[in-house]
């Protein structure tokens, strides 16, 4: 499971972010608290993505397969960061 | 090189082996994997047969649903046509959508996987051949019964997404809706069985050396597909169950006047329904990615990015379900999130499309039939994708919702994203299963007829939608300027139909099913399914060193055929394959595989009988079918999980592997974990329903029973789990002749039954009944789910005791025991969670 969590870390962050902001917006519909929570959750998830990217940036020094996993995880974390930002934007503009 | 399991990768250097293999090995393989004859075909479980039957049946449903579409197009060709009465038209469009989505698209993709995956991974078969056979027969028998409802005017008529309150007993009093609810709910069980097979197959039966990085892109697509099914399909199983409970027993889940809510259905349905689109598209995308590399004679450009795109699609597609509900008045912020996610999900699709274009640019494309279908699919899918981004924008969706624009959009996506790739795949892989390839000349005619027909049919529908024509109307008045566009669409539909008819003629002329005399690698593919094969798959299982082993090692087919790799014989004298580790595909053990059996077929027939007869409310007959189905499944299971005399066998080059393993590394353990995820998702979605109903209508909720009642309930469930674990522990210590493990498992089941009984009794004594309110309905839905699990635990306890009494539960550890204990522990956890949630939230107020 650790290997899968390593490889899918970024996408897992995106999932946590999406469902967390959905719950926040549903529990506090139309209230400023919903927006504030969305922003806080977005910042936390961006921080998690940034942490993943920093950790994954350095080559692991393992064999080809290990490197393949690292690169996949790194790009996944990058995509996750963009998606989290994109997903959190409505809280600023709606 | 690192190792995942302790296996020394240097051992791979022993292959290909030198010297002649002993005479008679091949004959032994052929005898063990012999062809079924005559009626034995019905008992076949080998993937070559089941896969072929499966693809053919899925295609038959495509034809049937296509005929319905043609009749509908005749009805709509001119205003006020009288070909179909309104009620029949409603049944036709419902059946067209339902059959295409549930009986063609998803099963066709599973069918291709059953046919292709073992060969592509160089496994002897998928890990649970009898489960494949059961899934196929259940689907075929159930699907045909379901379709036959149309001939007696009892077909469902509420649209393929069956929204309540249209489909409640008030507005749909007949049994038409019940056919849908029970039929589709049952067919989804078959889909889940297939998904379990595919996930375990892709992760545990790959050829040695085929790490995830070297795994064919199609296997990646099917892996994500399988995971999406086990996450998404439980939701539709739950909502069909809830609506059927409402219709049969008046439990008001979706009745807003009694604390239910019709939008709950939409949430549950679309949590499955939108990922369903990607569940259909991803395998097709995998097929495209395989074929595109072959026809361009170049490795797929952006392989890793496509893998990532599959994974990203798998995640993001579960965050877009509410974009089907933009017009229902959800909170603005929530709507914005779903709109953003709906736009974001086009990014992974875009990555795939650009990778395919780049592959065409890098390679030397041959413009044969598969290539034409690939290009046609690409163009069509991109158009559908762009209109998808349009409807992801909320204001646009408000205008286009439920208009013909949506009909056009979804057909562009599904035909471009799945149907054309499917035809490309049929042309490309037919030489693998037929002694003759399909005709290239006819194939080009077929493509152009279908492609032109597709565009002529659906392009005008964008305009028809903009001009205000709502979907699902059975006719329209003259003078609204819809006439010409509808006539054009009808002409296009018949063009498309002519293409499909020509394909049938091509199949009749050239398709000759074979298992040992195929036409071979006509399109020069580079992956393992093009190795010479028999019913045993490849003669020996090669060590994989690249993504396109046939291109990189031209001697591979010869060496494999001469038995110079793993398992060149039958090491145990039985059907077997090598189980490898999930990441690096290192050999772990030899799995003994079950052979032909009539029990999966019989179990499927009785399971279908149970659900279908339940629809017509013949309860005793349905019950009898259910009992027989269970008996057949238990009988089929009885032959499995047996030891063989040799604990370790030589699988080639002196490498010894065990023939029996227990614990987390086994394929059975993985299958049980996946099954428990499915069950857990059903429960999770019901918990969502619980909170949702409280959030919408708290005024209907009453105070729960006193929390002190939690004590016996938790003791019952906790005791059940504890006793089950103790039984496993005792097995390692005791001689099975003492009966201790079997007795303990029975006590565990009794304890779970006690916990469940107290929970149920407590609610009824408290005065809450399922018909009273949304709260009552959802609380008893928890109880119903728990009741099903406890019933299965009781069955398992009886089965395990019976095996124990025949000394089939071997010490110190045994797979059957492990899996039963896991299931019982899960049942206890779910029972405890349900009891706590229902009593502590919203709590005494």
Tab-separated table of N, CA and C in Angstrom, chain B residues 122-215:
chain	number	residue	atom	x	y	z
B	122	UNK	N	0.425	-12.724	-20.848
B	122	UNK	CA	1.004	-14.070	-20.939
B	122	UNK	C	0.659	-14.922	-19.719
B	123	UNK	N	-0.564	-14.772	-19.238
B	123	UNK	CA	-1.063	-15.656	-18.177
B	123	UNK	C	-1.815	-16.805	-18.847
B	124	UNK	N	-1.925	-17.923	-18.155
B	124	UNK	CA	-2.669	-19.042	-18.734
B	124	UNK	C	-4.160	-18.698	-18.862
B	125	UNK	N	-4.640	-17.925	-17.910
B	125	UNK	CA	-6.056	-17.526	-17.908
B	125	UNK	C	-6.181	-16.414	-16.874
B	126	UNK	N	-7.361	-15.816	-16.762
B	126	UNK	CA	-7.581	-14.872	-15.662
B	126	UNK	C	-7.629	-15.668	-14.348
B	127	UNK	N	-7.414	-15.009	-13.203
B	127	UNK	CA	-7.224	-15.783	-11.969
B	127	UNK	C	-8.462	-16.536	-11.474
B	128	UNK	N	-9.657	-16.103	-11.881
B	128	UNK	CA	-10.871	-16.781	-11.409
B	128	UNK	C	-11.739	-17.145	-12.624
B	129	UNK	N	-11.352	-18.174	-13.357
B	129	UNK	CA	-12.070	-18.478	-14.608
B	129	UNK	C	-13.558	-18.758	-14.388
B	130	UNK	N	-13.874	-19.404	-13.271
B	130	UNK	CA	-15.299	-19.712	-13.048
B	130	UNK	C	-16.095	-18.445	-12.731
B	131	UNK	N	-15.430	-17.482	-12.128
B	131	UNK	CA	-16.116	-16.214	-11.866
B	131	UNK	C	-16.398	-15.508	-13.195
B	132	UNK	N	-15.445	-15.578	-14.112
B	132	UNK	CA	-15.672	-15.003	-15.454
B	132	UNK	C	-16.870	-15.665	-16.108
B	133	UNK	N	-16.910	-16.999	-16.010
B	133	UNK	CA	-18.012	-17.727	-16.644
B	133	UNK	C	-19.343	-17.337	-15.994
B	134	UNK	N	-19.333	-17.240	-14.673
B	134	UNK	CA	-20.559	-16.851	-13.963
B	134	UNK	C	-20.983	-15.439	-14.383
B	135	UNK	N	-20.015	-14.512	-14.420
B	135	UNK	CA	-20.336	-13.125	-14.792
B	135	UNK	C	-20.923	-13.100	-16.195
B	136	UNK	N	-20.328	-13.861	-17.099
B	136	UNK	CA	-20.840	-13.852	-18.469
B	136	UNK	C	-22.252	-14.414	-18.537
B	137	UNK	N	-22.465	-15.595	-17.953
B	137	UNK	CA	-23.785	-16.230	-18.074
B	137	UNK	C	-24.860	-15.418	-17.363
B	138	UNK	N	-24.491	-14.851	-16.227
B	138	UNK	CA	-25.478	-14.026	-15.515
B	138	UNK	C	-25.887	-12.842	-16.381
B	139	UNK	N	-24.902	-12.244	-17.001
B	139	UNK	CA	-25.169	-11.096	-17.871
B	139	UNK	C	-26.005	-11.514	-19.085
B	140	UNK	N	-25.615	-12.621	-19.710
B	140	UNK	CA	-26.306	-13.036	-20.934
B	140	UNK	C	-27.758	-13.441	-20.636
B	141	UNK	N	-27.927	-14.285	-19.627
B	141	UNK	CA	-29.284	-14.765	-19.311
B	141	UNK	C	-30.139	-13.606	-18.785
B	142	UNK	N	-29.581	-12.859	-17.824
B	142	UNK	CA	-30.324	-11.735	-17.241
B	142	UNK	C	-30.638	-10.682	-18.287
B	143	UNK	N	-29.659	-10.389	-19.133
B	143	UNK	CA	-29.845	-9.352	-20.152
B	143	UNK	C	-30.922	-9.727	-21.150
B	144	UNK	N	-30.921	-10.975	-21.577
B	144	UNK	CA	-31.932	-11.390	-22.549
B	144	UNK	C	-33.334	-11.367	-21.933
B	145	UNK	N	-33.448	-11.835	-20.689
B	145	UNK	CA	-34.760	-11.769	-20.005
B	145	UNK	C	-35.209	-10.315	-19.897
B	146	UNK	N	-34.259	-9.456	-19.536
B	146	UNK	CA	-34.577	-8.035	-19.386
B	146	UNK	C	-35.065	-7.462	-20.716
B	147	UNK	N	-34.347	-7.785	-21.776
B	147	UNK	CA	-34.734	-7.229	-23.078
B	147	UNK	C	-36.097	-7.759	-23.514
B	148	UNK	N	-36.355	-9.028	-23.161
B	148	UNK	CA	-37.619	-9.635	-23.587
B	148	UNK	C	-38.834	-8.927	-22.998
B	149	UNK	N	-38.629	-8.167	-21.936
B	149	UNK	CA	-39.768	-7.441	-21.344
B	149	UNK	C	-40.399	-6.494	-22.354
B	150	UNK	N	-39.617	-6.100	-23.350
B	150	UNK	CA	-40.123	-5.189	-24.373
B	150	UNK	C	-41.237	-5.840	-25.201
B	151	UNK	N	-41.128	-7.144	-25.400
B	151	UNK	CA	-42.083	-7.828	-26.278
B	151	UNK	C	-43.441	-8.020	-25.620
B	152	UNK	N	-43.499	-7.854	-24.317
B	152	UNK	CA	-44.797	-8.007	-23.644
B	152	UNK	C	-45.268	-6.678	-23.060
B	153	UNK	N	-44.666	-5.611	-23.532
B	153	UNK	CA	-45.100	-4.274	-23.102
B	153	UNK	C	-44.770	-3.952	-21.665
B	154	UNK	N	-43.811	-4.689	-21.081
B	154	UNK	CA	-43.484	-4.449	-19.673
B	154	UNK	C	-42.106	-3.826	-19.503
B	155	UNK	N	-41.548	-3.356	-20.594
B	155	UNK	CA	-40.210	-2.768	-20.491
B	155	UNK	C	-40.285	-1.470	-19.700
B	156	UNK	N	-39.201	-1.130	-19.012
B	156	UNK	CA	-39.188	0.135	-18.269
B	156	UNK	C	-39.376	1.325	-19.208
B	157	UNK	N	-39.962	2.382	-18.675
B	157	UNK	CA	-40.272	3.525	-19.534
B	157	UNK	C	-39.939	4.855	-18.872
B	158	UNK	N	-39.095	4.822	-17.876
B	158	UNK	CA	-38.790	6.070	-17.139
B	158	UNK	C	-37.477	6.712	-17.549
B	159	UNK	N	-36.933	6.318	-18.699
B	159	UNK	CA	-35.640	6.875	-19.107
B	159	UNK	C	-34.514	6.088	-18.472
B	160	UNK	N	-33.313	6.140	-19.073
B	160	UNK	CA	-32.263	5.245	-18.583
B	160	UNK	C	-31.753	5.656	-17.219
B	161	UNK	N	-32.108	6.895	-16.753
B	161	UNK	CA	-31.698	7.190	-15.382
B	161	UNK	C	-32.855	7.209	-14.396
B	162	UNK	N	-34.033	6.851	-14.840
B	162	UNK	CA	-35.121	6.434	-13.934
B	162	UNK	C	-35.379	7.367	-12.748
B	163	UNK	N	-35.473	8.646	-13.014
B	163	UNK	CA	-35.680	9.582	-11.912
B	163	UNK	C	-37.002	9.358	-11.176
B	164	UNK	N	-36.977	9.223	-9.856
B	164	UNK	CA	-38.214	9.415	-9.114
B	164	UNK	C	-38.488	10.924	-9.035
B	165	UNK	N	-39.682	11.380	-8.907
B	165	UNK	CA	-40.905	10.603	-8.653
B	165	UNK	C	-41.559	10.001	-9.904
B	166	UNK	N	-41.006	10.252	-11.128
B	166	UNK	CA	-41.602	9.598	-12.301
B	166	UNK	C	-41.739	8.101	-12.080
B	167	UNK	N	-40.722	7.533	-11.439
B	167	UNK	CA	-40.658	6.077	-11.352
B	167	UNK	C	-41.201	5.540	-10.031
B	168	UNK	N	-41.796	6.415	-9.238
B	168	UNK	CA	-42.428	5.922	-8.012
B	168	UNK	C	-43.734	5.219	-8.384
B	169	UNK	N	-44.299	4.515	-7.438
B	169	UNK	CA	-45.525	3.758	-7.758
B	169	UNK	C	-46.673	4.693	-8.141
B	170	UNK	N	-46.616	5.934	-7.669
B	170	UNK	CA	-47.700	6.868	-8.000
B	170	UNK	C	-47.764	7.112	-9.505
B	171	UNK	N	-46.612	7.342	-10.114
B	171	UNK	CA	-46.587	7.700	-11.532
B	171	UNK	C	-46.199	6.527	-12.431
B	172	UNK	N	-45.635	5.499	-11.870
B	172	UNK	CA	-45.292	4.293	-12.651
B	172	UNK	C	-45.811	3.076	-11.893
B	173	UNK	N	-47.147	2.877	-11.911
B	173	UNK	CA	-47.725	1.825	-11.057
B	173	UNK	C	-47.452	0.400	-11.539
B	174	UNK	N	-47.143	0.189	-12.812
B	174	UNK	CA	-46.921	-1.164	-13.325
B	174	UNK	C	-45.593	-1.735	-12.842
B	175	UNK	N	-45.245	-2.895	-13.404
B	175	UNK	CA	-43.974	-3.514	-12.981
B	175	UNK	C	-42.832	-3.165	-13.937
B	176	UNK	N	-43.102	-2.249	-14.886
B	176	UNK	CA	-42.047	-1.884	-15.851
B	176	UNK	C	-40.799	-1.381	-15.150
B	177	UNK	N	-41.008	-0.469	-14.190
B	177	UNK	CA	-39.846	0.098	-13.492
B	177	UNK	C	-39.125	-0.975	-12.679
B	178	UNK	N	-39.902	-1.940	-12.156
B	178	UNK	CA	-39.266	-3.004	-11.356
B	178	UNK	C	-38.309	-3.840	-12.210
B	179	UNK	N	-38.684	-4.039	-13.467
B	179	UNK	CA	-37.783	-4.775	-14.355
B	179	UNK	C	-36.427	-4.071	-14.429
B	180	UNK	N	-36.501	-2.760	-14.538
B	180	UNK	CA	-35.243	-2.003	-14.624
B	180	UNK	C	-34.472	-2.131	-13.318
B	181	UNK	N	-35.170	-1.892	-12.221
B	181	UNK	CA	-34.478	-1.824	-10.930
B	181	UNK	C	-33.848	-3.164	-10.559
B	182	UNK	N	-34.598	-4.235	-10.718
B	182	UNK	CA	-34.043	-5.538	-10.343
B	182	UNK	C	-33.097	-6.058	-11.415
B	183	UNK	N	-33.467	-5.828	-12.672
B	183	UNK	CA	-32.627	-6.320	-13.768
B	183	UNK	C	-31.275	-5.642	-13.783
B	184	UNK	N	-31.268	-4.328	-13.694
B	184	UNK	CA	-29.998	-3.607	-13.790
B	184	UNK	C	-29.177	-3.797	-12.516
B	185	UNK	N	-29.848	-3.776	-11.381
B	185	UNK	CA	-29.124	-4.008	-10.133
B	185	UNK	C	-28.378	-5.339	-10.192
B	186	UNK	N	-29.027	-6.343	-10.753
B	186	UNK	CA	-28.435	-7.678	-10.848
B	186	UNK	C	-27.292	-7.711	-11.862
B	187	UNK	N	-27.507	-7.034	-13.007
B	187	UNK	CA	-26.474	-7.053	-14.040
B	187	UNK	C	-25.220	-6.323	-13.550
B	188	UNK	N	-25.419	-5.341	-12.674
B	188	UNK	CA	-24.240	-4.644	-12.130
B	188	UNK	C	-23.412	-5.577	-11.244
B	189	UNK	N	-24.085	-6.533	-10.612
B	189	UNK	CA	-23.325	-7.514	-9.817
B	189	UNK	C	-22.390	-8.292	-10.740
B	190	UNK	N	-22.887	-8.601	-11.910
B	190	UNK	CA	-22.062	-9.306	-12.889
B	190	UNK	C	-20.876	-8.427	-13.298
B	191	UNK	N	-21.131	-7.125	-13.476
B	191	UNK	CA	-20.046	-6.207	-13.864
B	191	UNK	C	-18.984	-6.147	-12.768
B	192	UNK	N	-19.438	-6.158	-11.520
B	192	UNK	CA	-18.482	-6.093	-10.411
B	192	UNK	C	-17.655	-7.376	-10.348
B	193	UNK	N	-18.305	-8.507	-10.595
B	193	UNK	CA	-17.552	-9.771	-10.629
B	193	UNK	C	-16.461	-9.692	-11.687
B	194	UNK	N	-16.811	-9.140	-12.839
B	194	UNK	CA	-15.822	-8.983	-13.904
B	194	UNK	C	-14.699	-8.053	-13.496
B	195	UNK	N	-15.051	-6.983	-12.789
B	195	UNK	CA	-14.037	-5.999	-12.387
B	195	UNK	C	-13.039	-6.617	-11.405
B	196	UNK	N	-13.551	-7.440	-10.489
B	196	UNK	CA	-12.657	-8.114	-9.536
B	196	UNK	C	-11.656	-8.982	-10.308
B	197	UNK	N	-12.185	-9.708	-11.258
B	197	UNK	CA	-11.347	-10.569	-12.091
B	197	UNK	C	-10.254	-9.764	-12.806
B	198	UNK	N	-10.665	-8.628	-13.352
B	198	UNK	CA	-9.733	-7.821	-14.149
B	198	UNK	C	-8.653	-7.194	-13.266
B	199	UNK	N	-9.048	-6.660	-12.124
B	199	UNK	CA	-8.052	-6.013	-11.248
B	199	UNK	C	-7.028	-7.037	-10.768
B	200	UNK	N	-7.525	-8.156	-10.253
B	200	UNK	CA	-6.592	-9.169	-9.739
B	200	UNK	C	-5.751	-9.728	-10.894
B	201	UNK	N	-6.380	-9.888	-12.034
B	201	UNK	CA	-5.646	-10.390	-13.193
B	201	UNK	C	-4.527	-9.448	-13.597
B	202	UNK	N	-4.834	-8.163	-13.690
B	202	UNK	CA	-3.822	-7.185	-14.145
B	202	UNK	C	-2.699	-7.032	-13.120
B	203	UNK	N	-3.035	-7.172	-11.857
B	203	UNK	CA	-2.005	-6.935	-10.830
B	203	UNK	C	-1.245	-8.195	-10.435
B	204	UNK	N	-1.854	-9.370	-10.615
B	204	UNK	CA	-1.229	-10.562	-10.046
B	204	UNK	C	-0.879	-11.664	-11.041
B	205	UNK	N	-1.263	-11.511	-12.291
B	205	UNK	CA	-0.945	-12.620	-13.215
B	205	UNK	C	-0.120	-12.132	-14.411
B	206	UNK	N	0.613	-11.039	-14.212
B	206	UNK	CA	1.454	-10.564	-15.316
B	206	UNK	C	2.668	-11.485	-15.481
B	207	UNK	N	3.183	-11.497	-16.698
B	207	UNK	CA	4.389	-12.298	-16.948
B	207	UNK	C	5.533	-11.779	-16.088
B	208	UNK	N	6.416	-12.666	-15.644
B	208	UNK	CA	7.544	-12.214	-14.814
B	208	UNK	C	8.335	-11.109	-15.520
B	209	UNK	N	8.723	-10.109	-14.740
B	209	UNK	CA	9.498	-9.004	-15.305
B	209	UNK	C	8.653	-7.863	-15.842
B	210	UNK	N	7.351	-8.106	-16.020
B	210	UNK	CA	6.493	-7.045	-16.553
B	210	UNK	C	6.103	-6.100	-15.411
B	211	UNK	N	7.032	-5.207	-15.061
B	211	UNK	CA	6.739	-4.255	-13.985
B	211	UNK	C	5.595	-3.340	-14.424
B	212	UNK	N	5.088	-2.550	-13.495
B	212	UNK	CA	4.014	-1.618	-13.865
B	212	UNK	C	4.474	-0.693	-14.978
B	213	UNK	N	5.770	-0.362	-14.991
B	213	UNK	CA	6.293	0.533	-16.023
B	213	UNK	C	6.265	-0.119	-17.403
B	214	UNK	N	6.313	-1.457	-17.432
B	214	UNK	CA	6.335	-2.159	-18.721
B	214	UNK	C	4.967	-2.764	-19.061
B	215	UNK	N	4.025	-2.558	-18.182
B	215	UNK	CA	2.704	-3.151	-18.407
B	215	UNK	C	2.055	-2.496	-19.635
